[in-house]
Short mmCIF file of N, CA and C in Angstrom, two decimals:
data_model
loop_
_atom_site.label_atom_id
_atom_site.label_comp_id
_atom_site.label_asym_id
_atom_site.label_seq_id
_atom_site.Cartn_x
_atom_site.Cartn_y
_atom_site.Cartn_z
N UNK A 15 0.85 -1.18 0.00
CA UNK A 15 0.00 0.00 0.00
C UNK A 15 0.89 1.24 0.00
N UNK A 16 0.57 2.18 -0.87
CA UNK A 16 1.36 3.41 -0.94
C UNK A 16 1.04 4.31 0.26
N UNK A 17 1.88 5.30 0.46
CA UNK A 17 1.66 6.26 1.55
C UNK A 17 0.32 6.97 1.36
N UNK A 18 0.02 7.38 0.13
CA UNK A 18 -1.24 8.07 -0.16
C UNK A 18 -2.44 7.17 0.13
N UNK A 19 -2.34 5.90 -0.26
CA UNK A 19 -3.43 4.96 0.00
C UNK A 19 -3.62 4.76 1.50
N UNK A 20 -2.53 4.74 2.25
CA UNK A 20 -2.60 4.60 3.70
C UNK A 20 -3.28 5.81 4.34
N UNK A 21 -2.95 6.99 3.86
CA UNK A 21 -3.59 8.22 4.36
C UNK A 21 -5.09 8.16 4.11
N UNK A 22 -5.48 7.77 2.90
CA UNK A 22 -6.91 7.66 2.57
C UNK A 22 -7.60 6.60 3.42
N UNK A 23 -6.95 5.46 3.60
CA UNK A 23 -7.52 4.38 4.41
C UNK A 23 -7.78 4.87 5.83
N UNK A 24 -6.81 5.56 6.41
CA UNK A 24 -6.97 6.06 7.78
C UNK A 24 -8.06 7.12 7.87
N UNK A 25 -8.15 7.96 6.85
CA UNK A 25 -9.20 8.98 6.80
C UNK A 25 -10.58 8.32 6.81
N UNK A 26 -10.77 7.35 5.91
CA UNK A 26 -12.07 6.70 5.82
C UNK A 26 -12.37 5.86 7.07
N UNK A 27 -11.33 5.30 7.66
CA UNK A 27 -11.52 4.54 8.90
C UNK A 27 -12.01 5.47 10.02
N UNK A 28 -11.39 6.63 10.13
CA UNK A 28 -11.82 7.60 11.15
C UNK A 28 -13.27 8.03 10.92
N UNK A 29 -13.59 8.41 9.69
CA UNK A 29 -14.93 8.90 9.41
C UNK A 29 -15.94 7.78 9.26
N UNK A 30 -15.47 6.53 9.25
CA UNK A 30 -16.38 5.39 9.26
C UNK A 30 -17.05 5.22 10.61
N UNK A 31 -16.48 5.84 11.62
CA UNK A 31 -17.09 5.84 12.95
C UNK A 31 -18.20 6.89 12.96
N UNK A 32 -19.41 6.47 13.28
CA UNK A 32 -20.56 7.37 13.20
C UNK A 32 -20.41 8.62 14.06
N UNK A 33 -19.87 8.46 15.26
CA UNK A 33 -19.72 9.61 16.15
C UNK A 33 -18.73 10.63 15.59
N UNK A 34 -17.61 10.14 15.08
CA UNK A 34 -16.61 11.05 14.50
C UNK A 34 -17.19 11.74 13.26
N UNK A 35 -17.94 10.97 12.47
CA UNK A 35 -18.57 11.55 11.29
C UNK A 35 -19.53 12.67 11.68
N UNK A 36 -20.33 12.44 12.73
CA UNK A 36 -21.28 13.46 13.19
C UNK A 36 -20.54 14.71 13.67
N UNK A 37 -19.44 14.51 14.37
CA UNK A 37 -18.67 15.65 14.88
C UNK A 37 -18.10 16.46 13.72
N UNK A 38 -17.52 15.79 12.74
CA UNK A 38 -16.98 16.49 11.57
C UNK A 38 -18.10 17.22 10.84
N UNK A 39 -19.25 16.57 10.70
CA UNK A 39 -20.40 17.21 10.05
C UNK A 39 -20.85 18.45 10.82
N UNK A 40 -20.82 18.37 12.13
CA UNK A 40 -21.20 19.51 12.97
C UNK A 40 -20.20 20.66 12.80
N UNK A 41 -18.93 20.33 12.68
CA UNK A 41 -17.90 21.36 12.54
C UNK A 41 -17.89 22.01 11.16
N UNK A 42 -18.60 21.42 10.20
CA UNK A 42 -18.74 22.08 8.89
C UNK A 42 -19.46 23.41 9.05
N UNK A 43 -20.24 23.54 10.12
CA UNK A 43 -21.01 24.75 10.37
C UNK A 43 -20.21 25.82 11.10
N UNK A 44 -18.94 25.54 11.37
CA UNK A 44 -18.09 26.53 12.02
C UNK A 44 -17.49 26.03 13.32
N UNK A 45 -16.65 26.85 13.88
CA UNK A 45 -15.91 26.55 15.10
C UNK A 45 -16.86 26.37 16.29
N UNK A 46 -16.59 25.35 17.11
CA UNK A 46 -17.45 25.09 18.28
C UNK A 46 -16.61 24.54 19.42
N UNK A 47 -17.09 24.79 20.64
CA UNK A 47 -16.44 24.21 21.81
C UNK A 47 -17.09 22.85 22.12
N UNK A 48 -16.44 22.08 22.97
CA UNK A 48 -16.91 20.73 23.30
C UNK A 48 -18.34 20.75 23.81
N UNK A 49 -18.66 21.69 24.70
CA UNK A 49 -20.00 21.70 25.30
C UNK A 49 -21.09 21.90 24.26
N UNK A 50 -20.84 22.72 23.27
CA UNK A 50 -21.83 22.93 22.20
C UNK A 50 -21.97 21.67 21.36
N UNK A 51 -20.84 21.03 21.05
CA UNK A 51 -20.88 19.82 20.23
C UNK A 51 -21.67 18.72 20.94
N UNK A 52 -21.35 18.45 22.20
CA UNK A 52 -22.05 17.34 22.85
C UNK A 52 -23.52 17.66 23.11
N UNK A 53 -23.84 18.93 23.33
CA UNK A 53 -25.26 19.28 23.49
C UNK A 53 -26.03 19.13 22.18
N UNK A 54 -25.43 19.57 21.09
CA UNK A 54 -26.11 19.50 19.80
C UNK A 54 -26.24 18.07 19.29
N UNK A 55 -25.26 17.22 19.62
CA UNK A 55 -25.29 15.84 19.14
C UNK A 55 -25.90 14.86 20.14
N UNK A 56 -26.15 15.32 21.36
CA UNK A 56 -26.73 14.44 22.37
C UNK A 56 -25.79 13.32 22.79
N UNK A 57 -24.50 13.64 22.86
CA UNK A 57 -23.49 12.65 23.22
C UNK A 57 -22.87 13.03 24.56
N UNK A 58 -22.26 12.06 25.22
CA UNK A 58 -21.55 12.31 26.47
C UNK A 58 -20.31 13.17 26.20
N UNK A 59 -20.02 14.07 27.14
CA UNK A 59 -18.88 14.97 26.99
C UNK A 59 -17.57 14.20 26.86
N UNK A 60 -17.40 13.15 27.66
CA UNK A 60 -16.14 12.39 27.61
C UNK A 60 -15.97 11.70 26.26
N UNK A 61 -17.07 11.22 25.68
CA UNK A 61 -17.01 10.57 24.38
C UNK A 61 -16.65 11.58 23.29
N UNK A 62 -17.27 12.75 23.34
CA UNK A 62 -16.96 13.80 22.37
C UNK A 62 -15.49 14.20 22.48
N UNK A 63 -15.01 14.38 23.70
CA UNK A 63 -13.60 14.75 23.91
C UNK A 63 -12.66 13.68 23.35
N UNK A 64 -13.01 12.42 23.56
CA UNK A 64 -12.21 11.31 23.05
C UNK A 64 -12.13 11.37 21.52
N UNK A 65 -13.28 11.55 20.88
CA UNK A 65 -13.32 11.60 19.42
C UNK A 65 -12.60 12.84 18.88
N UNK A 66 -12.77 13.97 19.55
CA UNK A 66 -12.07 15.19 19.14
C UNK A 66 -10.56 14.99 19.21
N UNK A 67 -10.11 14.32 20.24
CA UNK A 67 -8.68 14.05 20.39
C UNK A 67 -8.15 13.21 19.23
N UNK A 68 -8.90 12.18 18.84
CA UNK A 68 -8.48 11.33 17.71
C UNK A 68 -8.48 12.11 16.40
N UNK A 69 -9.49 12.94 16.20
CA UNK A 69 -9.58 13.74 14.97
C UNK A 69 -8.46 14.78 14.91
N UNK A 70 -8.14 15.35 16.07
CA UNK A 70 -7.05 16.34 16.13
C UNK A 70 -5.71 15.67 15.89
N UNK A 71 -5.50 14.50 16.49
CA UNK A 71 -4.25 13.76 16.30
C UNK A 71 -4.05 13.40 14.83
N UNK A 72 -5.14 13.12 14.14
CA UNK A 72 -5.08 12.78 12.71
C UNK A 72 -4.91 14.02 11.84
N UNK A 73 -5.00 15.21 12.45
CA UNK A 73 -4.82 16.45 11.70
C UNK A 73 -6.05 16.94 10.97
N UNK A 74 -7.21 16.33 11.25
CA UNK A 74 -8.43 16.71 10.54
C UNK A 74 -9.12 17.93 11.15
N UNK A 75 -8.83 18.19 12.42
CA UNK A 75 -9.42 19.36 13.07
C UNK A 75 -8.33 20.13 13.80
N UNK A 76 -8.64 21.39 14.07
CA UNK A 76 -7.76 22.27 14.84
C UNK A 76 -8.43 22.59 16.16
N UNK A 77 -7.62 22.84 17.18
CA UNK A 77 -8.13 23.29 18.47
C UNK A 77 -7.51 24.63 18.81
N UNK A 78 -8.35 25.57 19.23
CA UNK A 78 -7.87 26.91 19.60
C UNK A 78 -8.30 27.18 21.02
N UNK A 79 -7.33 27.38 21.91
CA UNK A 79 -7.63 27.62 23.32
C UNK A 79 -7.92 29.10 23.53
N UNK A 80 -9.03 29.36 24.21
CA UNK A 80 -9.41 30.73 24.57
C UNK A 80 -9.89 30.70 26.01
N UNK A 81 -9.02 31.14 26.92
CA UNK A 81 -9.36 31.05 28.33
C UNK A 81 -9.41 29.60 28.76
N UNK A 82 -10.51 29.20 29.38
CA UNK A 82 -10.63 27.81 29.81
C UNK A 82 -11.29 26.92 28.77
N UNK A 83 -11.65 27.47 27.63
CA UNK A 83 -12.34 26.72 26.58
C UNK A 83 -11.40 26.41 25.42
N UNK A 84 -11.68 25.30 24.75
CA UNK A 84 -11.00 24.97 23.51
C UNK A 84 -12.06 24.94 22.42
N UNK A 85 -11.81 25.69 21.37
CA UNK A 85 -12.74 25.75 20.23
C UNK A 85 -12.15 24.93 19.08
N UNK A 86 -12.99 24.06 18.53
CA UNK A 86 -12.56 23.16 17.46
C UNK A 86 -13.13 23.59 16.13
N UNK A 87 -12.33 23.38 15.09
CA UNK A 87 -12.76 23.69 13.72
C UNK A 87 -12.12 22.68 12.78
N UNK A 88 -12.69 22.57 11.59
CA UNK A 88 -12.11 21.68 10.59
C UNK A 88 -10.80 22.25 10.09
N UNK A 89 -9.86 21.38 9.79
CA UNK A 89 -8.60 21.78 9.17
C UNK A 89 -8.81 21.70 7.66
N UNK A 90 -9.15 22.83 7.07
CA UNK A 90 -9.47 22.88 5.65
C UNK A 90 -8.35 22.36 4.76
N UNK A 91 -7.11 22.64 5.13
CA UNK A 91 -5.97 22.18 4.33
C UNK A 91 -5.89 20.66 4.31
N UNK A 92 -6.18 20.03 5.45
CA UNK A 92 -6.15 18.56 5.51
C UNK A 92 -7.22 17.97 4.60
N UNK A 93 -8.41 18.57 4.59
CA UNK A 93 -9.49 18.06 3.75
C UNK A 93 -9.20 18.29 2.27
N UNK A 94 -8.51 19.39 1.94
CA UNK A 94 -8.11 19.62 0.55
C UNK A 94 -7.08 18.57 0.12
N UNK A 95 -6.16 18.25 1.02
CA UNK A 95 -5.15 17.22 0.72
C UNK A 95 -5.82 15.87 0.50
N UNK A 96 -6.78 15.52 1.35
CA UNK A 96 -7.51 14.26 1.21
C UNK A 96 -8.25 14.24 -0.13
N UNK A 97 -8.88 15.35 -0.47
CA UNK A 97 -9.61 15.45 -1.73
C UNK A 97 -8.66 15.22 -2.92
N UNK A 98 -7.48 15.84 -2.87
CA UNK A 98 -6.50 15.66 -3.94
C UNK A 98 -6.00 14.22 -4.02
N UNK A 99 -5.73 13.62 -2.86
CA UNK A 99 -5.28 12.23 -2.85
C UNK A 99 -6.36 11.32 -3.42
N UNK A 100 -7.60 11.58 -3.04
CA UNK A 100 -8.71 10.77 -3.54
C UNK A 100 -8.84 10.92 -5.06
N UNK A 101 -8.81 12.16 -5.53
CA UNK A 101 -8.91 12.40 -6.97
C UNK A 101 -7.78 11.72 -7.74
N UNK A 102 -6.57 11.77 -7.18
CA UNK A 102 -5.43 11.15 -7.86
C UNK A 102 -5.50 9.63 -7.83
N UNK A 103 -6.12 9.08 -6.80
CA UNK A 103 -6.19 7.62 -6.68
C UNK A 103 -7.45 7.03 -7.29
N UNK A 104 -8.59 7.67 -7.05
CA UNK A 104 -9.87 7.07 -7.42
C UNK A 104 -10.75 7.98 -8.26
N UNK A 105 -10.25 9.14 -8.61
CA UNK A 105 -11.06 10.11 -9.33
C UNK A 105 -11.49 9.61 -10.69
N UNK A 106 -12.42 10.29 -11.25
CA UNK A 106 -13.03 9.92 -12.53
C UNK A 106 -11.99 9.77 -13.63
N UNK A 107 -10.92 10.56 -13.56
CA UNK A 107 -9.90 10.49 -14.60
C UNK A 107 -9.13 9.17 -14.56
N UNK A 108 -9.21 8.46 -13.42
CA UNK A 108 -8.50 7.19 -13.28
C UNK A 108 -9.36 5.97 -13.55
N UNK A 109 -10.65 6.18 -13.79
CA UNK A 109 -11.53 5.05 -14.06
C UNK A 109 -11.26 4.51 -15.46
N UNK A 110 -11.27 3.21 -15.55
CA UNK A 110 -11.06 2.57 -16.85
C UNK A 110 -12.32 1.80 -17.20
N UNK A 111 -12.64 1.80 -18.47
CA UNK A 111 -13.82 1.06 -18.90
C UNK A 111 -13.55 -0.43 -18.78
N UNK A 112 -14.54 -1.13 -18.24
CA UNK A 112 -14.43 -2.59 -18.14
C UNK A 112 -14.69 -3.19 -19.51
N UNK A 113 -13.94 -4.20 -19.82
CA UNK A 113 -14.13 -4.90 -21.09
C UNK A 113 -14.69 -6.28 -20.78
N UNK A 114 -15.62 -6.72 -21.59
CA UNK A 114 -16.24 -8.01 -21.33
C UNK A 114 -15.28 -9.17 -21.54
N UNK A 115 -14.16 -8.94 -22.21
CA UNK A 115 -13.22 -10.03 -22.45
C UNK A 115 -12.04 -10.00 -21.49
N UNK A 116 -12.19 -9.35 -20.33
CA UNK A 116 -11.10 -9.25 -19.37
C UNK A 116 -10.83 -10.56 -18.64
N UNK A 117 -11.80 -11.46 -18.59
CA UNK A 117 -11.61 -12.71 -17.86
C UNK A 117 -10.68 -13.64 -18.63
N UNK A 118 -9.84 -14.29 -17.89
CA UNK A 118 -8.92 -15.27 -18.47
C UNK A 118 -9.50 -16.65 -18.18
N UNK A 119 -9.79 -17.41 -19.23
CA UNK A 119 -10.41 -18.72 -19.05
C UNK A 119 -9.58 -19.62 -18.15
N UNK A 120 -8.27 -19.45 -18.14
CA UNK A 120 -7.41 -20.30 -17.31
C UNK A 120 -7.60 -19.98 -15.83
N UNK A 121 -7.85 -18.71 -15.53
CA UNK A 121 -8.02 -18.29 -14.14
C UNK A 121 -9.47 -18.46 -13.69
N UNK A 122 -10.39 -18.12 -14.56
CA UNK A 122 -11.81 -18.08 -14.18
C UNK A 122 -12.56 -19.37 -14.49
N UNK A 123 -11.88 -20.38 -14.95
CA UNK A 123 -12.57 -21.63 -15.28
C UNK A 123 -13.26 -22.20 -14.05
N UNK A 124 -14.49 -22.59 -14.25
CA UNK A 124 -15.26 -23.14 -13.12
C UNK A 124 -15.33 -24.64 -13.22
#
């Protein structure tokens, strides 16, 4: 697996978790603190903090400390990089037409 494929795999693995996906979706609406996120999503504060920590460690979100609060936002540059990696790996320009004669009788013989 290439480095780019590994980055994409980890990205999809993170967002494959429903709670992390909901948090990222919530942050699309702008910067928020933990208390707003867990109230809006109806999740436990400790669970939200755990998921935020994983998302921040992966570089998908930023945290900005203001007094005793930490405000989280999406890391737009990280999402642009993921988009570029995806386009380069799986984008429409890389799709190849399937041919009906692609099967090899020696391999596919039943």
